[in-house]
CSV table of C-alpha atoms and ligand atoms in Angstrom, one decimal:
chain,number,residue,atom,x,y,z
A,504,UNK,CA,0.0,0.0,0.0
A,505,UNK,CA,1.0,3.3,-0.4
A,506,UNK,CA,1.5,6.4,1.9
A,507,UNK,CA,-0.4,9.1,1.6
A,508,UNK,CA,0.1,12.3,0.1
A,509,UNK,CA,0.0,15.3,1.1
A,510,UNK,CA,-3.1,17.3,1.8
A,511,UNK,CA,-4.0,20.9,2.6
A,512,UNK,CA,-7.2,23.1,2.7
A,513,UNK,CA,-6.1,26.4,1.5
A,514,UNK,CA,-8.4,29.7,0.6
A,515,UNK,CA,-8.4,30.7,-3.0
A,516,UNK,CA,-8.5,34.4,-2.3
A,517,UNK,CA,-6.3,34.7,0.8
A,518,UNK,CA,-4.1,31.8,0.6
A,519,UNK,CA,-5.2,30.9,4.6
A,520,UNK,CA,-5.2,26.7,5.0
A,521,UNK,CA,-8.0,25.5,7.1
A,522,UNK,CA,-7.9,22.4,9.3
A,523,UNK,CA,-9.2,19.3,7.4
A,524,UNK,CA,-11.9,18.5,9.9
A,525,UNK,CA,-13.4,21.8,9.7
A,526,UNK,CA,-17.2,22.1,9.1
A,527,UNK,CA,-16.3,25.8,6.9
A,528,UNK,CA,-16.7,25.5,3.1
A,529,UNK,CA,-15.7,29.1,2.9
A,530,UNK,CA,-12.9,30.7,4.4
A,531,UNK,CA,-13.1,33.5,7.5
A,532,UNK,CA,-12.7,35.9,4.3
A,533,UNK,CA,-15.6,34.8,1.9
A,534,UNK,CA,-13.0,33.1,-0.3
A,535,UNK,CA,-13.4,29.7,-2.1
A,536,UNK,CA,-11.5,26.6,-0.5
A,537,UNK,CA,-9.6,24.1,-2.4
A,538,UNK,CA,-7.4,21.1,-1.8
A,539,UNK,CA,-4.3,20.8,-2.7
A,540,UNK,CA,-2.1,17.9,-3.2
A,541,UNK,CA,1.3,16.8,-3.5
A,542,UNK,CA,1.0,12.9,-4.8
A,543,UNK,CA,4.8,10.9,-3.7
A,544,UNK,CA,4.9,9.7,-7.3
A,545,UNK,CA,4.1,11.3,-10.7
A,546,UNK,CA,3.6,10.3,-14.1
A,547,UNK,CA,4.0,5.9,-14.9
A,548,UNK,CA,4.3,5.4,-11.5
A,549,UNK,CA,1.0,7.1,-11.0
A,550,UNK,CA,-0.5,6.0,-13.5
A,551,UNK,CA,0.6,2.5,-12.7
A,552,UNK,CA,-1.4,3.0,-9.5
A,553,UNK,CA,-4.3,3.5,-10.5
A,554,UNK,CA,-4.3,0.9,-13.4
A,555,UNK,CA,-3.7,-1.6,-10.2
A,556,UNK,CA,-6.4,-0.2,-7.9
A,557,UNK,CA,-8.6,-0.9,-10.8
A,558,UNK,CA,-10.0,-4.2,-11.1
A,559,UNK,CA,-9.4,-5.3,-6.9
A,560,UNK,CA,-13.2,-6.4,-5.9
A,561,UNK,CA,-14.6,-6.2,-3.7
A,562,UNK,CA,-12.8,-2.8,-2.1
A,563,UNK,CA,-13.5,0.6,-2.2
A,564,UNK,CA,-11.4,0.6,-5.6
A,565,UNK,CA,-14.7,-0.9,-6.8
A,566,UNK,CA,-15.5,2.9,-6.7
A,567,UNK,CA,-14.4,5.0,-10.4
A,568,UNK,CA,-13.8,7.5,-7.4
A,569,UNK,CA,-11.8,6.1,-4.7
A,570,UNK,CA,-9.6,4.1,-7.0
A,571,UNK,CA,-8.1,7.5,-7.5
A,572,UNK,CA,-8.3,8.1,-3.5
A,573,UNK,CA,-4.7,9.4,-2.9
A,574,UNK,CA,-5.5,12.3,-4.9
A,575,UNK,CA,-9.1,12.9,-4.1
A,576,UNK,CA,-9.1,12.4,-0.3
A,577,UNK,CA,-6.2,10.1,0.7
A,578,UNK,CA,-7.2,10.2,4.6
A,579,UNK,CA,-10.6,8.6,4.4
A,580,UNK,CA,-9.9,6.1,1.6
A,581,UNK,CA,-10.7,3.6,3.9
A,582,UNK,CA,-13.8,4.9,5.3
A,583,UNK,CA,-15.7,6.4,2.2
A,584,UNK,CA,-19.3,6.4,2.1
A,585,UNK,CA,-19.2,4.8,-1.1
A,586,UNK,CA,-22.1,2.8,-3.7
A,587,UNK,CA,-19.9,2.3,-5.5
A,588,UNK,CA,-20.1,5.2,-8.4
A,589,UNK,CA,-18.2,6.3,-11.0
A,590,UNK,CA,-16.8,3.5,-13.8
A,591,UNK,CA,-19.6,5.4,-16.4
A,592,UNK,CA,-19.0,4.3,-20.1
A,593,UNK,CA,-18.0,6.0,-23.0
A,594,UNK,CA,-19.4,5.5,-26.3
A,595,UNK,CA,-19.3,5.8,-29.9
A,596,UNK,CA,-22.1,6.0,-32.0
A,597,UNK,CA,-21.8,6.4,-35.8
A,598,UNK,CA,-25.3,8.4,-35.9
A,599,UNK,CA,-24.7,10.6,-33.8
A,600,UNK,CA,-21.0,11.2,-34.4
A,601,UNK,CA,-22.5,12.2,-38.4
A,602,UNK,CA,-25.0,14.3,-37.1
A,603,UNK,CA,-22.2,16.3,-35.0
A,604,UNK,CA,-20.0,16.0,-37.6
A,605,UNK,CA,-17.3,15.2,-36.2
A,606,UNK,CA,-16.1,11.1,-36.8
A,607,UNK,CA,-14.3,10.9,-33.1
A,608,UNK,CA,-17.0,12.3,-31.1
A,609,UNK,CA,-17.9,9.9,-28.1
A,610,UNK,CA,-19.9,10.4,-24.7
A,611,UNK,CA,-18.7,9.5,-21.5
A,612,UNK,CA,-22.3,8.6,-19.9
A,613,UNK,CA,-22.2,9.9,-16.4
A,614,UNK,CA,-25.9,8.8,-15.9
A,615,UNK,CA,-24.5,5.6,-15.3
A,616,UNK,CA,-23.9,6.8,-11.6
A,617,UNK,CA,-25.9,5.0,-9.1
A,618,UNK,CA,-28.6,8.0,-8.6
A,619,UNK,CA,-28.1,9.1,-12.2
A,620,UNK,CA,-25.9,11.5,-12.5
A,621,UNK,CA,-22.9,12.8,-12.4
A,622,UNK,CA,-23.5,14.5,-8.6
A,623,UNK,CA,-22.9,11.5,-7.0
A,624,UNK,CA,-19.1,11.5,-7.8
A,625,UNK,CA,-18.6,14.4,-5.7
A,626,UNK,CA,-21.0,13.5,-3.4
A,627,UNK,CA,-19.5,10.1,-2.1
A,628,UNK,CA,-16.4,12.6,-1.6
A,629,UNK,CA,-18.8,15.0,0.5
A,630,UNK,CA,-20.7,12.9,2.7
A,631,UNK,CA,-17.3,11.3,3.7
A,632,UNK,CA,-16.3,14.4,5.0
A,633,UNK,CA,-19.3,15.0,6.5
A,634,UNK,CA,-19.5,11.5,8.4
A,635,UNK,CA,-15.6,12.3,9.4
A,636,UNK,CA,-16.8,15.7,11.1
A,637,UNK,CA,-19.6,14.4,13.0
A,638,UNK,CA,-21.9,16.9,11.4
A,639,UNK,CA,-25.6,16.7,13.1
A,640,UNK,CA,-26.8,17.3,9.3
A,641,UNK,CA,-25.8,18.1,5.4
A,642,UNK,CA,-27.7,20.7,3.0
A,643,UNK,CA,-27.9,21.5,-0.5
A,644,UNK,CA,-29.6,24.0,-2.8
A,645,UNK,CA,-30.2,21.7,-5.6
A,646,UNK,CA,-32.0,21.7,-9.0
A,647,UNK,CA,-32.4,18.3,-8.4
A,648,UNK,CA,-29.8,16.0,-8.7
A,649,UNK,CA,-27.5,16.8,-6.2
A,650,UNK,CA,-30.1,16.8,-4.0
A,651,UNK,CA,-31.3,13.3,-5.3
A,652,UNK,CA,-27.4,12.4,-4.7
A,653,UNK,CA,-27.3,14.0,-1.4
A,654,UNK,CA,-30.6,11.8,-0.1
A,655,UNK,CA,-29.1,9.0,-1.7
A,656,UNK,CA,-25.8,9.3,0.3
A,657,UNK,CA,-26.9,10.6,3.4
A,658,UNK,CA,-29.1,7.9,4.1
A,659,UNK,CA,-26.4,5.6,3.8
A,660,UNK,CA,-24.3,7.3,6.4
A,661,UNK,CA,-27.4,7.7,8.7
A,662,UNK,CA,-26.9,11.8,8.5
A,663,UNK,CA,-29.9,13.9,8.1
A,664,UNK,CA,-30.4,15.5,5.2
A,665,UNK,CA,-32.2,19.2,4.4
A,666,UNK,CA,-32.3,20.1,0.0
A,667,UNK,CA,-33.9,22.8,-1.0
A,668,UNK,CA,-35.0,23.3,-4.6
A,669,UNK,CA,-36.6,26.0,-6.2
A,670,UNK,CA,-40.8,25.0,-6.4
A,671,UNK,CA,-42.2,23.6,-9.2
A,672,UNK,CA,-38.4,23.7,-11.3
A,673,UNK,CA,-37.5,20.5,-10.5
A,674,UNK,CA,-37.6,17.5,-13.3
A,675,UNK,CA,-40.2,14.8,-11.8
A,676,UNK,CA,-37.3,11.9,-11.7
A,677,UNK,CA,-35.1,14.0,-9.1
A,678,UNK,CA,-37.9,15.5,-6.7
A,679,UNK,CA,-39.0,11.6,-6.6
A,680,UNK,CA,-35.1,10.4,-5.6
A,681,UNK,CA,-35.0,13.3,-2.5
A,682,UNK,CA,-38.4,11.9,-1.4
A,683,UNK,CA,-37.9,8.2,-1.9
A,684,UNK,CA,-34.4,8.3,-0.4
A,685,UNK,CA,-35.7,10.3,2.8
A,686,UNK,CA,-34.8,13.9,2.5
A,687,UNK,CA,-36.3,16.6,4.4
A,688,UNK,CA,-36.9,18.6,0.9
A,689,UNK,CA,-38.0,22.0,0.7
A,690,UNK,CA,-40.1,23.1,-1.6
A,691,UNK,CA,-38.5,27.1,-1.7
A,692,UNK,CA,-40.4,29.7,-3.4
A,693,UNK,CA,-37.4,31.4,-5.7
A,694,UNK,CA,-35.4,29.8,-7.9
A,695,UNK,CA,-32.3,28.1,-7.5
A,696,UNK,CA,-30.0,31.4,-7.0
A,697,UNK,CA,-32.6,32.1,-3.9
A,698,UNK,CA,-32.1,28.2,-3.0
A,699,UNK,CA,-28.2,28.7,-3.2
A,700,UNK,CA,-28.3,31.8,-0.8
A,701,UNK,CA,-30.6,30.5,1.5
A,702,UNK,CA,-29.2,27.5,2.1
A,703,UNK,CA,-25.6,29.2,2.8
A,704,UNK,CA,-27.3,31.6,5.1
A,705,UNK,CA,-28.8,28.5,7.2
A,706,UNK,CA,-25.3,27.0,6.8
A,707,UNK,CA,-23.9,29.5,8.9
A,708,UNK,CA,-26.8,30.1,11.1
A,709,UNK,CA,-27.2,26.6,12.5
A,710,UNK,CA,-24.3,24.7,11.8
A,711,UNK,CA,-25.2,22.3,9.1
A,712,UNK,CA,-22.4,20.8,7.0
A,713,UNK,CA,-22.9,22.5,3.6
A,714,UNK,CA,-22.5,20.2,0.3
A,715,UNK,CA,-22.9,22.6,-2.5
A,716,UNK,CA,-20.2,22.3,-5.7
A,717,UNK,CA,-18.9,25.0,-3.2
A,718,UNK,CA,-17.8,22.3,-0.9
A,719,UNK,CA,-13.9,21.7,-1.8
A,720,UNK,CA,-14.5,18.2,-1.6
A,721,UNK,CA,-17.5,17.8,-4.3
A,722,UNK,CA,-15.0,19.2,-6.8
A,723,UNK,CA,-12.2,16.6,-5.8
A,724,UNK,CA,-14.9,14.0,-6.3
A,725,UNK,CA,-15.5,15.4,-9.8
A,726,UNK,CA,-11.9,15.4,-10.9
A,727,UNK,CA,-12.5,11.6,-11.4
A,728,UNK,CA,-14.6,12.3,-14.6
A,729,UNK,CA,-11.8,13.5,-16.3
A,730,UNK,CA,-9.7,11.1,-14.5
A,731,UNK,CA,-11.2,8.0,-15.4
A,732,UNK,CA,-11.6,9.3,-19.1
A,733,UNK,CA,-8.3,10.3,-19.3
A,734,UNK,CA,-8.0,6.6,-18.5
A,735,UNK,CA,-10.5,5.3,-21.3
A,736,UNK,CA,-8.1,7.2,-23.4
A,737,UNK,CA,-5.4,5.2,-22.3
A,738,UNK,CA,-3.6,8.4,-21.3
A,739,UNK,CA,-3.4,9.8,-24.5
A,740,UNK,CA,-6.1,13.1,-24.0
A,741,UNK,CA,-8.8,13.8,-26.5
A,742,UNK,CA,-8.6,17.2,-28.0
A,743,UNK,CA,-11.7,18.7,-26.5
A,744,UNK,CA,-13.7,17.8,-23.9
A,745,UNK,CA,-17.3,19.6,-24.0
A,746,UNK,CA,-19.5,19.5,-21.0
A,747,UNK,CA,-22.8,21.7,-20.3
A,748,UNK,CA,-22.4,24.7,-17.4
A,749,UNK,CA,-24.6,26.0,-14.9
A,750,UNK,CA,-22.9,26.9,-11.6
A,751,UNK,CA,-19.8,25.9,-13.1
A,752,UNK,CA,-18.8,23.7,-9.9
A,753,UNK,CA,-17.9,20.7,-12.9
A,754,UNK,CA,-16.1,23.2,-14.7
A,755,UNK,CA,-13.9,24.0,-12.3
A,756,UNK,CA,-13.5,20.7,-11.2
A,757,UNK,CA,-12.3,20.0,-14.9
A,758,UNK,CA,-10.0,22.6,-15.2
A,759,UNK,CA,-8.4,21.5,-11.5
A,760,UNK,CA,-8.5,17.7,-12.5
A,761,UNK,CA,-6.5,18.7,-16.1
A,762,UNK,CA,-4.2,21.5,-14.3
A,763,UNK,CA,-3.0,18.3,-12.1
A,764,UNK,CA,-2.9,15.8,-14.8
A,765,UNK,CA,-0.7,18.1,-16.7
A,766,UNK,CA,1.6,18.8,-14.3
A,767,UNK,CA,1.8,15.7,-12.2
A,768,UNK,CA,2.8,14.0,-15.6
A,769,UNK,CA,-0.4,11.9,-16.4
A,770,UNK,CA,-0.9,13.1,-19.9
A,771,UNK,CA,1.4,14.7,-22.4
A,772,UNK,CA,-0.9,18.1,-23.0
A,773,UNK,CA,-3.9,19.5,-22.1
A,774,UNK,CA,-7.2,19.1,-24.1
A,775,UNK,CA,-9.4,22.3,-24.9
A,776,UNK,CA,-12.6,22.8,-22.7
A,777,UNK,CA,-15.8,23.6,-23.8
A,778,UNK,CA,-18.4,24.7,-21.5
A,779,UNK,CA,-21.9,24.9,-23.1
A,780,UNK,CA,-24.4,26.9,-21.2
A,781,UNK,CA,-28.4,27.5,-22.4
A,782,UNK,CA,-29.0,30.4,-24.2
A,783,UNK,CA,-31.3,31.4,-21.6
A,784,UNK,CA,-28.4,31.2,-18.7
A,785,UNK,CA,-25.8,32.6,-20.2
A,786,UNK,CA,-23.9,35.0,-17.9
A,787,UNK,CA,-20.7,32.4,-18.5
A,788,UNK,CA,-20.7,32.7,-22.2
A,789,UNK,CA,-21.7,36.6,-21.9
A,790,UNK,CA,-18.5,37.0,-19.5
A,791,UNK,CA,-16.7,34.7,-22.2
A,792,UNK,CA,-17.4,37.1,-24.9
A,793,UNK,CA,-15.7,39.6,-23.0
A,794,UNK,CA,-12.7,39.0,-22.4
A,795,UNK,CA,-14.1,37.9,-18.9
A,796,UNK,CA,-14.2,41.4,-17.9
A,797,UNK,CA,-16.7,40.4,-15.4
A,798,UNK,CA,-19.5,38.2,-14.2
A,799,UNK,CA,-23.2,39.8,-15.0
A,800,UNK,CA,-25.9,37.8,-13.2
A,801,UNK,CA,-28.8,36.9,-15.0
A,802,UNK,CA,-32.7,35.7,-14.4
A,803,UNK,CA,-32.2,32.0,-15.6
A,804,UNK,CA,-34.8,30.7,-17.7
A,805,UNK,CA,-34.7,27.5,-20.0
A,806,UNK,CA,-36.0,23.8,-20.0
A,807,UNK,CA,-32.4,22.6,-19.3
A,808,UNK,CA,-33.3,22.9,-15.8
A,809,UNK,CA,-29.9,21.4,-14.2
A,810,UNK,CA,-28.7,24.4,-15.8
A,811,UNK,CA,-30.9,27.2,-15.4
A,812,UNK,CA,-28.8,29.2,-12.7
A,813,UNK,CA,-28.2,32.8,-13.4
A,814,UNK,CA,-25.5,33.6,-10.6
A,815,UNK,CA,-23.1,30.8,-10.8
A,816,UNK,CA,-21.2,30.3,-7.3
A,817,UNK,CA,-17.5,28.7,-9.4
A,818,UNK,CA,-17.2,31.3,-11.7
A,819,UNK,CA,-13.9,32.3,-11.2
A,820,UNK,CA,-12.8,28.8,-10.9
A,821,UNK,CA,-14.3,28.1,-14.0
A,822,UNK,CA,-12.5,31.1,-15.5
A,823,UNK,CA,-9.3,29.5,-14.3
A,824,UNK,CA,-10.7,26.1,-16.3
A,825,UNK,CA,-11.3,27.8,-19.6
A,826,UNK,CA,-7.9,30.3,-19.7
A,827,UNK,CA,-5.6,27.3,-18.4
A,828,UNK,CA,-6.8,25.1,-21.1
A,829,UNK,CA,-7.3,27.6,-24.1
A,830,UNK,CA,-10.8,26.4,-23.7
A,831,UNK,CA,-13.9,28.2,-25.0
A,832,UNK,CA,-17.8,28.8,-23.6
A,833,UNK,CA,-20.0,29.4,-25.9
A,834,UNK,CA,-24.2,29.3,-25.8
A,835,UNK,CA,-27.0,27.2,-27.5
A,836,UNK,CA,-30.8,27.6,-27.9
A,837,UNK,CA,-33.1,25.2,-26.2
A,838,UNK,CA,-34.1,24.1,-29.6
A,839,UNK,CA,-30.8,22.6,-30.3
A,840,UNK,CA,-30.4,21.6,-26.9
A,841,UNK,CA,-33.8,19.5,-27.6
A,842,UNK,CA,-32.8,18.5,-31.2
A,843,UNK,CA,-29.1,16.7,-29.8
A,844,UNK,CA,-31.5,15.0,-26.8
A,845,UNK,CA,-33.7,13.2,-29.6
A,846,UNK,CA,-30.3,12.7,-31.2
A,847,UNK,CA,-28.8,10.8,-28.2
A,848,UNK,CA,-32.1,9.7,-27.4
A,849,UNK,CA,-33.2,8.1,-30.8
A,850,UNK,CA,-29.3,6.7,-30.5
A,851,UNK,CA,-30.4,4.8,-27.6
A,852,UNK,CA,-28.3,6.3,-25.4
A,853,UNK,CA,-30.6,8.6,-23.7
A,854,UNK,CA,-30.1,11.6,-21.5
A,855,UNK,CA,-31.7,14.8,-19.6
A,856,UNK,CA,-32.0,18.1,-21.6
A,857,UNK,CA,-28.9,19.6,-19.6
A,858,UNK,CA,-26.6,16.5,-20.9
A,859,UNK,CA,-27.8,17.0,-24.4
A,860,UNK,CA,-26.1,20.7,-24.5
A,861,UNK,CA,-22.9,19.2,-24.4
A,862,UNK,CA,-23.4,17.5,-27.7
A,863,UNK,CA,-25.3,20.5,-29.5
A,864,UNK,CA,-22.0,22.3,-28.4
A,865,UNK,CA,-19.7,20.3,-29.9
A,866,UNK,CA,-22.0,19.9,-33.3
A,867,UNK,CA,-22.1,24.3,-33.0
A,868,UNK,CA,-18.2,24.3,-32.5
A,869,UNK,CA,-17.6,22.0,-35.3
A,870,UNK,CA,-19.7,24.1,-38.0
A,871,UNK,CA,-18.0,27.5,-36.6
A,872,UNK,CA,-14.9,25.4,-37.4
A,873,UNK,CA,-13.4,25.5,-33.8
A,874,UNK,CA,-13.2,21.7,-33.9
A,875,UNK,CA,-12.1,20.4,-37.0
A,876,UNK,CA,-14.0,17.2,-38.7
A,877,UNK,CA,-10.6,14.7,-37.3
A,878,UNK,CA,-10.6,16.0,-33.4
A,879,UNK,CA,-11.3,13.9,-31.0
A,880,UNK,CA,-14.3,14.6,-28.9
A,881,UNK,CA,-15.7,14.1,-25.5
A,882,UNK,CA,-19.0,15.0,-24.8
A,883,UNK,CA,-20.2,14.3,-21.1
A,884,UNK,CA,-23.5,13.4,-20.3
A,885,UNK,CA,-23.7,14.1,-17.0
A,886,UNK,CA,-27.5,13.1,-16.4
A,887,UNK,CA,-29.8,10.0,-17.0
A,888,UNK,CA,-33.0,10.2,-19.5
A,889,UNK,CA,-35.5,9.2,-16.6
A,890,UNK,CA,-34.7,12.2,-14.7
A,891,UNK,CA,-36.5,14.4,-17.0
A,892,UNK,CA,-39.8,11.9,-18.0
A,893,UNK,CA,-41.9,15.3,-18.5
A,894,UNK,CA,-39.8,16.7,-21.4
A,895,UNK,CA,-39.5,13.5,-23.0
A,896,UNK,CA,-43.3,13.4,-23.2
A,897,UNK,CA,-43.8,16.9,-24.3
A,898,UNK,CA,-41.2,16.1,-27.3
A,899,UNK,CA,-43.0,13.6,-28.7
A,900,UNK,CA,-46.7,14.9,-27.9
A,901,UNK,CA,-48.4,17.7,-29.4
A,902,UNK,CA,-46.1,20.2,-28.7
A,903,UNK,CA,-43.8,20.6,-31.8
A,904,UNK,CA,-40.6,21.3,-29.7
A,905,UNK,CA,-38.6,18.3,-32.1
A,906,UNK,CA,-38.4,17.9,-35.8
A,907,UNK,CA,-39.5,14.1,-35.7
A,908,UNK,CA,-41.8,13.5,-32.9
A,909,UNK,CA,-41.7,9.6,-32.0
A,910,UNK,CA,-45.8,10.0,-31.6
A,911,UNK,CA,-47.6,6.9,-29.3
A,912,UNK,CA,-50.5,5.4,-31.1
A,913,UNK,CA,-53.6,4.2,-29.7
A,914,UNK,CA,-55.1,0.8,-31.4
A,915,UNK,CA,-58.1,-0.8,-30.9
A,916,UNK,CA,-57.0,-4.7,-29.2
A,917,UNK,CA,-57.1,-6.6,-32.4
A,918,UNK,CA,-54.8,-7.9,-35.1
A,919,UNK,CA,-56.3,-5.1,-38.1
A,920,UNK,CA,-55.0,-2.5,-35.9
A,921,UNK,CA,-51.9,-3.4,-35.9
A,922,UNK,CA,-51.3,-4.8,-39.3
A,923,UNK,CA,-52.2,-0.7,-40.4
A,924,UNK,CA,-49.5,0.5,-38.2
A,925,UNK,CA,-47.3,-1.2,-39.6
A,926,UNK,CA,-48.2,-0.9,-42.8
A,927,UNK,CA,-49.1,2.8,-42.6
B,1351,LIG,C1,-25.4,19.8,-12.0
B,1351,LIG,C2,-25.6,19.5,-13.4
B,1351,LIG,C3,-25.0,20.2,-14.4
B,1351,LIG,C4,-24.3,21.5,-14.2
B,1351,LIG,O1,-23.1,21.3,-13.5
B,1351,LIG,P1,-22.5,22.6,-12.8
B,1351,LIG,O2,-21.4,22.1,-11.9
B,1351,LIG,O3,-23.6,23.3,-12.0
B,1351,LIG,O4,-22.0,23.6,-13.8
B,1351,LIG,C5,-25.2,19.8,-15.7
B,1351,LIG,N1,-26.0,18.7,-16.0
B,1351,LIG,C6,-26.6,18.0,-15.0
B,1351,LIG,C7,-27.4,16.8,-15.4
B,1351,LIG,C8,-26.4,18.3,-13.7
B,1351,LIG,O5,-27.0,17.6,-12.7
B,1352,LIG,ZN1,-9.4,33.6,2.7
């Protein structure tokens, strides 16, 4: 076995470390925390390690997560409050790749997840903490999957959980995981920018352990997405990685996850990020476009509801992401957003309107000629299709929003009926 690494909890702004059993996501002077490492080996021998941790079953190396422990959270490695999660698949699709244009475009499915998204990966990484503090409870604001996650993974650690989500915003699939998985969820009337504050205010106020993409552990958690694809890739980085962006926690986490890779000898060179945002929550992609002067709020508004946050809490993070990687943000209209869902959809492949962003990115890159027709793509889906049942049924209903509607058809119970279906 190995040592650990290193470890430290330092503040983005002020460069203060906290103690790593502290219940503070922030630092005494507002600032952001983040962990930082210093692995005891680099580059084969690294990557040796984690090739090993692999495929041992049952452990917590089971977990796409924890395999990559010593540079995640190497202290609880052998305490994690784990499913396990992570080992999501990546896929190629000929279809899809056409309709994209671009022959080396693949998703890495992060639906796959044991709640159904990508939440989870940070949230194994959070509870832990929590569970390792003692906290008397944990709290999200959520658009619905992380607080699906955080129910899920609370209830496993026996901690209670508060979520709070902005009334009648949530897709049906997550508001029926925080229920079924026994969260206290709050039905807040605002949206998720009210949520966001709220539940930082409460934070304070009553000492609950907060679990936002704030937390500095969620984003360690993420890392692994990049991680384990860097993986798939057998070390040998795509040229772009595109991924959808609301409060930009992922982003961040993507940027950090590549910054280390880089540098700690993983990979060769960096692939370009591309964060995709929803026309209709686009303060990223507006800051993008200038230069990122500076970050102008916005009131959110699209069906991409995992991304419909106007005041995103990792934007300077995320800013970090995009300049370190020569990355780009751009912004797509919910029609195109819905068009690449019936895309991955009809694929059989299947995803939440948010996912489907990433993919409508990269198809929007590739005919501005960003990406050329021979890069090689990764698109993340970072949600399930069942989380999101109501869209899928206004798609292919009445309601026009897709090209090709896949329309149900009602039949009488008898042989004739069919027969004309399928001969009409
Ligand atoms: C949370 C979430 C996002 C956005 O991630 P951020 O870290 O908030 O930018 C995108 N898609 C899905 C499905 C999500 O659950
Ligand atoms: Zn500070």
């Amino acid at each position: 076995m190995s040592e650990p690494t290193a470890m430290t909890i330092v503040c983005d702004d002020c460069g203060t470390t906290q103690p790593e059993l502290s219940t503070r996501t922030r630092c005494t002077c507002g600032g952001l925390l983040l962990v930082r490492h210093v692995p005891t080996v680099t580059g084969d021998a690294l990557r040796r390690r984690f090739d090993d941790a692999c495929c041992a079953r049952p452990s917590r190396t089971a977990s796409g997560v924890w395999r990559f422990g010593e540079i995640v959270q190497p202290l609880a490695m052998a305490d994690a409050v784990s499913h396990p999660e992570g080992n999501t698949p990546v896929m190629h699709r000929a279809a899809l790749a056409a309709w994209a244009g671009i022959d080396g475009l693949v998703v890495k499915h992060e639906g796959y997840n044991p709640t159904g998204s990508f939440k989870d990966r940070g949230m194994t990484v959070a509870v832990t903490q929590a569970r390792r503090l003692g906290a008397r409870a944990v709290a999200c604001a959520s658009t619905g999957n992380t607080s699906a996650s955080l129910a899920s993974y609370a209830a496993q650690a026996g901690i209670p959980a508060l979520v709070f989500v902005p009334e009648g915003q949530v897709a049906m699939g997550k508001l029926a995981q925080s229920l079924a998985y026994g969260a206290r969820t709050l039905m807040v009337r605002g949206d998720f920018d009210d949520c966001l504050r709220l539940v930082q205010e409460a934070g304070d106020a009553l000492g609950i352990y907060l679990v936002n993409s704030i937390n500095p552990f969620r984003l360690e958690g993420q890392k692994t997405i990049v991680l384990e694809l860097l993986r798939q890739f057998d070390w040998d980085p795509p040229d772009w990685i595109c991924l959808p962006a609301g409060n930009l926690g992922n982003t961040a986490a993507f940027g950090k996850a590549l910054e280390e890779a880089h540098a700690w000898g993983l990979i060769p060179r960096l692939p370009r990020l591309a964060a995709i945002q929803a026309s209709g929550a686009a303060p990223f992609a507006a800051a993008f476009s200038r230069g990122f002067d500076t970050l102008v709020p916005v009131q959110a508004e699209t069906l991409a509801t995992a991304i419909r946050i106007g005041a995103p809490a990792s934007y300077r993070r995320a800013v970090r992401a995009i300049t370190a990687t020569n990355g780009v943000v751009l912004h797509v209209e919910d029609r195109d957003i819905l068009e690449a869902k019936a895309r991955i959809d009809a694929a059989g492949i299947g995803c939440e309107p948010a996912s489907a962003a990433a993919v409508a990115g990269a198809r929007a890159l590739r005919s501005s000629g960003v990406i050329q027709p021979t890069d090689r793509v990764a698109a993340i889906l970072t949600g399930h299709v069942l989380k999101d049942p109501g869209i899928v049924e206004r798609m292919h209903g009445a309601g026009g929003l897709i090209e090709a509607p896949n329309r149900p058809v009602t039949i009488d119970p008898t042989l004739e009926a069919i027969s004309a279906v399928i001969d009409g």
